[in-house]
């Protein structure tokens, strides 16, 4: 399979990149700054471009079989639409080049708390996460309006603890009492979605199994 990854130098994206390369897929990584890329393999292709340039994104996606977006929101505090602009360019390019499969990473704020309420709109949702969650939501709205074969993987807090593929998933909702998940398990689940249609056009909440949560101390937490 030919896979292009946006955000492949980030935490989740890098694990997906390594996984796809090790499975001998032909992987293109879309990067703005090549110096951030340390891996070099025969089946790795590097496309240097600007995700905010629609033509650049279209050129990179043309000829691919699937797309992974592990892009994160802008953290400068001054820009609120970076993910939306990037997602619009990716969606339009995918449509124009007839690449239908798209797996992307967001966060659990865009999942439903109830059938009528998003987690990010809850009074109990952490205030410091609302901006990034709203950016993910804006990007999701663009994706949802498309006819692509998309999946959005939505983790809560992410840990650098070792993954063990012991996790729970739930369409559109976070699994009950889901508080954390390892980066490796998020990446593994997202990678598997490239080869299945089980969660087509769904947001998927993912969290560590409850038994695992009780037994393991997660030393470093990071929100996506």
PDB file of C-alpha atoms in Angstrom:
ATOM      1  CA  UNK A   1       0.000   0.000   0.000  1.00  0.00           C
ATOM      2  CA  UNK A   2       1.087   3.573  -0.654  1.00  0.00           C
ATOM      3  CA  UNK A   3       0.458   5.681   2.449  1.00  0.00           C
ATOM      4  CA  UNK A   4       1.036   9.389   2.980  1.00  0.00           C
ATOM      5  CA  UNK A   5       1.385  10.725   6.514  1.00  0.00           C
ATOM      6  CA  UNK A   6       0.842  14.321   7.570  1.00  0.00           C
ATOM      7  CA  UNK A   7       2.266  15.048  11.019  1.00  0.00           C
ATOM      8  CA  UNK A   8       4.620  12.085  10.800  1.00  0.00           C
ATOM      9  CA  UNK A   9       7.275  13.702  12.998  1.00  0.00           C
ATOM     10  CA  UNK A  10       4.896  14.069  15.948  1.00  0.00           C
ATOM     11  CA  UNK A  11       4.295  11.637  18.802  1.00  0.00           C
ATOM     12  CA  UNK A  12       1.546   9.502  17.275  1.00  0.00           C
ATOM     13  CA  UNK A  13       2.528  10.127  13.667  1.00  0.00           C
ATOM     14  CA  UNK A  14       6.072   8.898  14.184  1.00  0.00           C
ATOM     15  CA  UNK A  15       4.879   5.582  15.629  1.00  0.00           C
ATOM     16  CA  UNK A  16       2.486   5.099  12.697  1.00  0.00           C
ATOM     17  CA  UNK A  17       5.326   5.958  10.316  1.00  0.00           C
ATOM     18  CA  UNK A  18       7.627   3.340  11.843  1.00  0.00           C
ATOM     19  CA  UNK A  19       4.860   0.736  11.853  1.00  0.00           C
ATOM     20  CA  UNK A  20       4.021   1.260   8.183  1.00  0.00           C
ATOM     21  CA  UNK A  21       7.684   1.224   7.139  1.00  0.00           C
ATOM     22  CA  UNK A  22       8.348  -1.970   9.064  1.00  0.00           C
ATOM     23  CA  UNK A  23       5.440  -3.598   7.231  1.00  0.00           C
ATOM     24  CA  UNK A  24       7.141  -2.625   3.960  1.00  0.00           C
ATOM     25  CA  UNK A  25       4.484  -0.226   2.755  1.00  0.00           C
ATOM     26  CA  UNK A  26       5.669   2.624   0.554  1.00  0.00           C
ATOM     27  CA  UNK A  27       5.305   5.602   2.864  1.00  0.00           C
ATOM     28  CA  UNK A  28       5.435   9.268   1.962  1.00  0.00           C
ATOM     29  CA  UNK A  29       5.924  11.705   4.810  1.00  0.00           C
ATOM     30  CA  UNK A  30       4.756  15.255   4.202  1.00  0.00           C
ATOM     31  CA  UNK A  31       7.018  17.663   6.087  1.00  0.00           C
ATOM     32  CA  UNK A  32       7.656  21.373   6.142  1.00  0.00           C
ATOM     33  CA  UNK A  33      11.039  21.027   7.805  1.00  0.00           C
ATOM     34  CA  UNK A  34      13.087  18.019   6.674  1.00  0.00           C
ATOM     35  CA  UNK A  35      15.550  18.496   9.538  1.00  0.00           C
ATOM     36  CA  UNK A  36      12.895  17.158  11.931  1.00  0.00           C
ATOM     37  CA  UNK A  37      12.975  13.802  10.168  1.00  0.00           C
ATOM     38  CA  UNK A  38      15.594  11.395  11.481  1.00  0.00           C
ATOM     39  CA  UNK A  39      14.448   8.105   9.947  1.00  0.00           C
ATOM     40  CA  UNK A  40      15.708   7.000   6.533  1.00  0.00           C
ATOM     41  CA  UNK A  41      14.532   3.808   4.829  1.00  0.00           C
ATOM     42  CA  UNK A  42      14.384   2.535   1.290  1.00  0.00           C
ATOM     43  CA  UNK A  43      10.577   2.522   1.257  1.00  0.00           C
ATOM     44  CA  UNK A  44      10.317   6.047   2.690  1.00  0.00           C
ATOM     45  CA  UNK A  45       9.546   8.969   0.407  1.00  0.00           C
ATOM     46  CA  UNK A  46       9.919  12.547   1.625  1.00  0.00           C
ATOM     47  CA  UNK A  47       7.679  15.309   0.314  1.00  0.00           C
ATOM     48  CA  UNK A  48       8.646  18.745   1.548  1.00  0.00           C
ATOM     49  CA  UNK A  49       5.708  21.109   1.344  1.00  0.00           C
ATOM     50  CA  UNK A  50       3.321  23.461   3.088  1.00  0.00           C
ATOM     51  CA  UNK A  51       0.088  21.936   4.388  1.00  0.00           C
ATOM     52  CA  UNK A  52      -1.585  25.324   3.931  1.00  0.00           C
ATOM     53  CA  UNK A  53      -0.782  25.274   0.213  1.00  0.00           C
ATOM     54  CA  UNK A  54      -3.572  23.380  -1.523  1.00  0.00           C
ATOM     55  CA  UNK A  55      -1.525  22.577  -4.629  1.00  0.00           C
ATOM     56  CA  UNK A  56       1.340  21.215  -2.536  1.00  0.00           C
ATOM     57  CA  UNK A  57      -1.048  18.947  -0.636  1.00  0.00           C
ATOM     58  CA  UNK A  58      -2.708  17.784  -3.854  1.00  0.00           C
ATOM     59  CA  UNK A  59       0.629  16.937  -5.458  1.00  0.00           C
ATOM     60  CA  UNK A  60       1.652  14.927  -2.405  1.00  0.00           C
ATOM     61  CA  UNK A  61      -1.594  12.935  -2.195  1.00  0.00           C
ATOM     62  CA  UNK A  62      -1.823  12.101  -5.885  1.00  0.00           C
ATOM     63  CA  UNK A  63      -1.038   8.410  -6.455  1.00  0.00           C
ATOM     64  CA  UNK A  64      -1.466   7.374  -2.805  1.00  0.00           C
ATOM     65  CA  UNK A  65      -3.784   4.636  -1.546  1.00  0.00           C
ATOM     66  CA  UNK A  66      -4.454   6.047   1.922  1.00  0.00           C
ATOM     67  CA  UNK A  67      -3.891   9.158   4.019  1.00  0.00           C
ATOM     68  CA  UNK A  68      -2.996   9.535   7.690  1.00  0.00           C
ATOM     69  CA  UNK A  69      -3.255  12.912   9.383  1.00  0.00           C
ATOM     70  CA  UNK A  70      -1.664  13.178  12.817  1.00  0.00           C
ATOM     71  CA  UNK A  71      -1.510  16.966  12.650  1.00  0.00           C
ATOM     72  CA  UNK A  72      -2.018  18.871  15.886  1.00  0.00           C
ATOM     73  CA  UNK A  73      -3.450  22.333  16.568  1.00  0.00           C
ATOM     74  CA  UNK A  74      -1.454  25.537  16.545  1.00  0.00           C
ATOM     75  CA  UNK A  75      -0.110  26.242  20.044  1.00  0.00           C
ATOM     76  CA  UNK A  76       0.915  29.856  19.530  1.00  0.00           C
ATOM     77  CA  UNK A  77      -2.305  31.124  21.035  1.00  0.00           C
ATOM     78  CA  UNK A  78      -2.924  33.466  18.118  1.00  0.00           C
ATOM     79  CA  UNK A  79      -4.208  31.154  15.367  1.00  0.00           C
ATOM     80  CA  UNK A  80      -7.457  29.231  15.635  1.00  0.00           C
ATOM     81  CA  UNK A  81      -8.005  27.711  12.192  1.00  0.00           C
ATOM     82  CA  UNK A  82      -4.775  25.937  11.297  1.00  0.00           C
ATOM     83  CA  UNK A  83      -6.264  22.448  11.556  1.00  0.00           C
ATOM     84  CA  UNK A  84      -9.373  23.459   9.641  1.00  0.00           C
ATOM     85  CA  UNK A  85      -7.335  24.922   6.772  1.00  0.00           C
ATOM     86  CA  UNK A  86      -5.095  21.849   6.659  1.00  0.00           C
ATOM     87  CA  UNK A  87      -8.066  19.463   6.767  1.00  0.00           C
ATOM     88  CA  UNK A  88      -9.879  21.344   4.011  1.00  0.00           C
ATOM     89  CA  UNK A  89      -6.803  21.077   1.805  1.00  0.00           C
ATOM     90  CA  UNK A  90      -6.403  17.373   2.553  1.00  0.00           C
ATOM     91  CA  UNK A  91     -10.085  16.587   1.964  1.00  0.00           C
ATOM     92  CA  UNK A  92     -10.217  18.550  -1.282  1.00  0.00           C
ATOM     93  CA  UNK A  93      -7.005  16.941  -2.509  1.00  0.00           C
ATOM     94  CA  UNK A  94      -8.251  13.461  -1.606  1.00  0.00           C
ATOM     95  CA  UNK A  95     -11.448  14.068  -3.549  1.00  0.00           C
ATOM     96  CA  UNK A  96      -9.640  15.510  -6.567  1.00  0.00           C
ATOM     97  CA  UNK A  97      -7.130  12.654  -6.718  1.00  0.00           C
ATOM     98  CA  UNK A  98      -9.673   9.918  -5.867  1.00  0.00           C
ATOM     99  CA  UNK A  99      -7.976   8.768  -2.671  1.00  0.00           C
ATOM    100  CA  UNK A 100     -10.825   7.845  -0.345  1.00  0.00           C
ATOM    101  CA  UNK A 101      -9.208   6.340   2.766  1.00  0.00           C
ATOM    102  CA  UNK A 102      -8.315   8.846   5.496  1.00  0.00           C
ATOM    103  CA  UNK A 103      -7.437   8.132   9.120  1.00  0.00           C
ATOM    104  CA  UNK A 104      -6.884  11.099  11.394  1.00  0.00           C
ATOM    105  CA  UNK A 105      -6.137  11.775  15.062  1.00  0.00           C
ATOM    106  CA  UNK A 106      -8.108  14.261  17.171  1.00  0.00           C
ATOM    107  CA  UNK A 107      -8.833  14.296  20.905  1.00  0.00           C
ATOM    108  CA  UNK A 108     -11.660  13.083  23.094  1.00  0.00           C
ATOM    109  CA  UNK A 109     -13.180  16.555  23.352  1.00  0.00           C
ATOM    110  CA  UNK A 110     -14.949  16.048  20.019  1.00  0.00           C
ATOM    111  CA  UNK A 111     -16.681  12.879  21.206  1.00  0.00           C
ATOM    112  CA  UNK A 112     -20.229  12.853  22.518  1.00  0.00           C
ATOM    113  CA  UNK A 113     -20.774  13.174  26.259  1.00  0.00           C
ATOM    114  CA  UNK A 114     -24.428  12.417  25.592  1.00  0.00           C
ATOM    115  CA  UNK A 115     -26.426  12.133  22.382  1.00  0.00           C
ATOM    116  CA  UNK A 116     -26.923  15.922  22.404  1.00  0.00           C
ATOM    117  CA  UNK A 117     -23.763  17.219  24.075  1.00  0.00           C
ATOM    118  CA  UNK A 118     -20.093  17.152  23.145  1.00  0.00           C
ATOM    119  CA  UNK A 119     -17.491  16.515  25.807  1.00  0.00           C
ATOM    120  CA  UNK A 120     -15.826  19.850  25.040  1.00  0.00           C
ATOM    121  CA  UNK A 121     -19.099  21.689  25.776  1.00  0.00           C
ATOM    122  CA  UNK A 122     -19.481  20.182  29.222  1.00  0.00           C
ATOM    123  CA  UNK A 123     -18.991  22.606  32.167  1.00  0.00           C
ATOM    124  CA  UNK A 124     -16.587  20.049  33.627  1.00  0.00           C
ATOM    125  CA  UNK A 125     -14.357  19.904  30.570  1.00  0.00           C
ATOM    126  CA  UNK A 126     -10.932  21.454  31.346  1.00  0.00           C
ATOM    127  CA  UNK A 127     -10.824  25.066  30.223  1.00  0.00           C
ATOM    128  CA  UNK A 128      -7.227  24.841  29.010  1.00  0.00           C
ATOM    129  CA  UNK A 129      -8.205  22.106  26.545  1.00  0.00           C
ATOM    130  CA  UNK A 130     -11.168  23.892  24.990  1.00  0.00           C
ATOM    131  CA  UNK A 131      -9.188  25.821  22.355  1.00  0.00           C
ATOM    132  CA  UNK A 132      -7.422  22.751  20.949  1.00  0.00           C
ATOM    133  CA  UNK A 133     -10.604  20.690  21.127  1.00  0.00           C
ATOM    134  CA  UNK A 134     -12.518  23.365  19.256  1.00  0.00           C
ATOM    135  CA  UNK A 135      -9.836  23.350  16.550  1.00  0.00           C
ATOM    136  CA  UNK A 136     -10.162  19.582  16.245  1.00  0.00           C
ATOM    137  CA  UNK A 137     -13.929  19.980  16.083  1.00  0.00           C
ATOM    138  CA  UNK A 138     -13.726  22.545  13.275  1.00  0.00           C
ATOM    139  CA  UNK A 139     -11.515  20.159  11.305  1.00  0.00           C
ATOM    140  CA  UNK A 140     -13.887  17.286  12.031  1.00  0.00           C
ATOM    141  CA  UNK A 141     -16.863  19.245  10.676  1.00  0.00           C
ATOM    142  CA  UNK A 142     -15.025  19.609   7.361  1.00  0.00           C
ATOM    143  CA  UNK A 143     -14.215  15.911   7.301  1.00  0.00           C
ATOM    144  CA  UNK A 144     -17.758  14.898   8.260  1.00  0.00           C
ATOM    145  CA  UNK A 145     -19.183  16.818   5.310  1.00  0.00           C
ATOM    146  CA  UNK A 146     -17.024  14.830   2.890  1.00  0.00           C
ATOM    147  CA  UNK A 147     -17.866  11.492   1.306  1.00  0.00           C
ATOM    148  CA  UNK A 148     -14.466  10.013   2.126  1.00  0.00           C
ATOM    149  CA  UNK A 149     -13.905   6.723   3.921  1.00  0.00           C
ATOM    150  CA  UNK A 150     -12.678   8.445   7.079  1.00  0.00           C
ATOM    151  CA  UNK A 151     -12.046   7.459  10.697  1.00  0.00           C
ATOM    152  CA  UNK A 152     -11.178   9.860  13.521  1.00  0.00           C
ATOM    153  CA  UNK A 153      -9.306   8.315  16.475  1.00  0.00           C
ATOM    154  CA  UNK A 154     -10.004  10.287  19.663  1.00  0.00           C
ATOM    155  CA  UNK A 155      -7.818   9.536  22.696  1.00  0.00           C
ATOM    156  CA  UNK A 156      -7.960  11.176  26.134  1.00  0.00           C
ATOM    157  CA  UNK A 157      -4.679  11.778  27.978  1.00  0.00           C
ATOM    158  CA  UNK A 158      -1.816   9.996  26.272  1.00  0.00           C
ATOM    159  CA  UNK A 159       1.088   8.397  28.108  1.00  0.00           C
ATOM    160  CA  UNK A 160       4.593   7.484  26.992  1.00  0.00           C
ATOM    161  CA  UNK A 161       4.150   4.145  28.778  1.00  0.00           C
ATOM    162  CA  UNK A 162       4.697   1.036  26.708  1.00  0.00           C
ATOM    163  CA  UNK A 163       1.709  -0.021  24.643  1.00  0.00           C
ATOM    164  CA  UNK A 164       0.311  -3.528  24.988  1.00  0.00           C
ATOM    165  CA  UNK A 165      -2.752  -3.381  22.694  1.00  0.00           C
ATOM    166  CA  UNK A 166      -4.963  -3.809  25.760  1.00  0.00           C
ATOM    167  CA  UNK A 167      -7.512  -1.092  25.189  1.00  0.00           C
ATOM    168  CA  UNK A 168     -11.212  -0.425  24.700  1.00  0.00           C
ATOM    169  CA  UNK A 169     -12.820   1.459  21.839  1.00  0.00           C
ATOM    170  CA  UNK A 170     -16.258   2.954  21.340  1.00  0.00           C
ATOM    171  CA  UNK A 171     -17.808   4.659  18.326  1.00  0.00           C
ATOM    172  CA  UNK A 172     -18.619   8.338  18.949  1.00  0.00           C
ATOM    173  CA  UNK A 173     -18.178   8.080  22.735  1.00  0.00           C
ATOM    174  CA  UNK A 174     -15.202   7.632  25.063  1.00  0.00           C
ATOM    175  CA  UNK A 175     -15.252   4.193  26.725  1.00  0.00           C
ATOM    176  CA  UNK A 176     -16.677   4.305  30.243  1.00  0.00           C
ATOM    177  CA  UNK A 177     -14.194   5.721  32.761  1.00  0.00           C
ATOM    178  CA  UNK A 178     -11.680   6.176  29.959  1.00  0.00           C
ATOM    179  CA  UNK A 179      -8.956   8.410  31.313  1.00  0.00           C
ATOM    180  CA  UNK A 180      -5.717   7.517  29.547  1.00  0.00           C
ATOM    181  CA  UNK A 181      -4.070   5.519  26.810  1.00  0.00           C
ATOM    182  CA  UNK A 182      -0.514   5.016  25.590  1.00  0.00           C
ATOM    183  CA  UNK A 183       0.741   6.760  22.473  1.00  0.00           C
ATOM    184  CA  UNK A 184       1.778   3.398  21.047  1.00  0.00           C
ATOM    185  CA  UNK A 185      -1.707   1.931  21.419  1.00  0.00           C
ATOM    186  CA  UNK A 186      -3.321   4.984  19.828  1.00  0.00           C
ATOM    187  CA  UNK A 187      -0.934   4.691  16.888  1.00  0.00           C
ATOM    188  CA  UNK A 188      -1.449   0.923  16.573  1.00  0.00           C
ATOM    189  CA  UNK A 189      -5.231   1.274  16.510  1.00  0.00           C
ATOM    190  CA  UNK A 190      -5.088   4.154  14.014  1.00  0.00           C
ATOM    191  CA  UNK A 191      -2.751   2.177  11.771  1.00  0.00           C
ATOM    192  CA  UNK A 192      -5.116  -0.815  11.750  1.00  0.00           C
ATOM    193  CA  UNK A 193      -7.945   1.416  10.531  1.00  0.00           C
ATOM    194  CA  UNK A 194      -6.152   1.763   7.192  1.00  0.00           C
ATOM    195  CA  UNK A 195      -7.056  -1.855   6.431  1.00  0.00           C
ATOM    196  CA  UNK A 196     -10.643  -2.090   7.667  1.00  0.00           C
ATOM    197  CA  UNK A 197     -13.974  -0.350   7.229  1.00  0.00           C
ATOM    198  CA  UNK A 198     -15.286  -1.285  10.686  1.00  0.00           C
ATOM    199  CA  UNK A 199     -15.466   2.331  11.839  1.00  0.00           C
ATOM    200  CA  UNK A 200     -16.025   4.078   8.523  1.00  0.00           C
ATOM    201  CA  UNK A 201     -17.184   7.678   9.043  1.00  0.00           C
ATOM    202  CA  UNK A 202     -17.028   7.358  12.827  1.00  0.00           C
ATOM    203  CA  UNK A 203     -15.237   9.092  15.637  1.00  0.00           C
ATOM    204  CA  UNK A 204     -13.696   6.402  17.830  1.00  0.00           C
ATOM    205  CA  UNK A 205     -12.918   6.870  21.500  1.00  0.00           C
ATOM    206  CA  UNK A 206     -10.055   4.766  22.811  1.00  0.00           C
ATOM    207  CA  UNK A 207      -8.901   4.133  26.373  1.00  0.00           C
ATOM    208  CA  UNK A 208      -6.845   1.673  28.370  1.00  0.00           C
ATOM    209  CA  UNK A 209      -8.642  -1.371  29.768  1.00  0.00           C
ATOM    210  CA  UNK A 210      -9.836  -0.771  33.321  1.00  0.00           C
ATOM    211  CA  UNK A 211      -7.761  -3.623  34.772  1.00  0.00           C
ATOM    212  CA  UNK A 212      -4.672  -2.206  33.102  1.00  0.00           C
ATOM    213  CA  UNK A 213      -5.451   1.280  34.446  1.00  0.00           C
ATOM    214  CA  UNK A 214      -5.666   0.009  38.024  1.00  0.00           C
ATOM    215  CA  UNK A 215      -2.404  -1.931  37.840  1.00  0.00           C
ATOM    216  CA  UNK A 216      -0.146   0.439  35.923  1.00  0.00           C
ATOM    217  CA  UNK A 217       1.081   3.858  36.965  1.00  0.00           C
ATOM    218  CA  UNK A 218       1.325   6.192  33.982  1.00  0.00           C
ATOM    219  CA  UNK A 219       4.221   8.510  34.763  1.00  0.00           C
ATOM    220  CA  UNK A 220       3.889  11.092  31.982  1.00  0.00           C
ATOM    221  CA  UNK A 221       0.583  12.317  30.617  1.00  0.00           C
ATOM    222  CA  UNK A 222       0.088  14.316  27.466  1.00  0.00           C
ATOM    223  CA  UNK A 223      -3.105  15.406  25.789  1.00  0.00           C
ATOM    224  CA  UNK A 224      -3.515  15.270  22.031  1.00  0.00           C
TER     225      UNK A 224
END
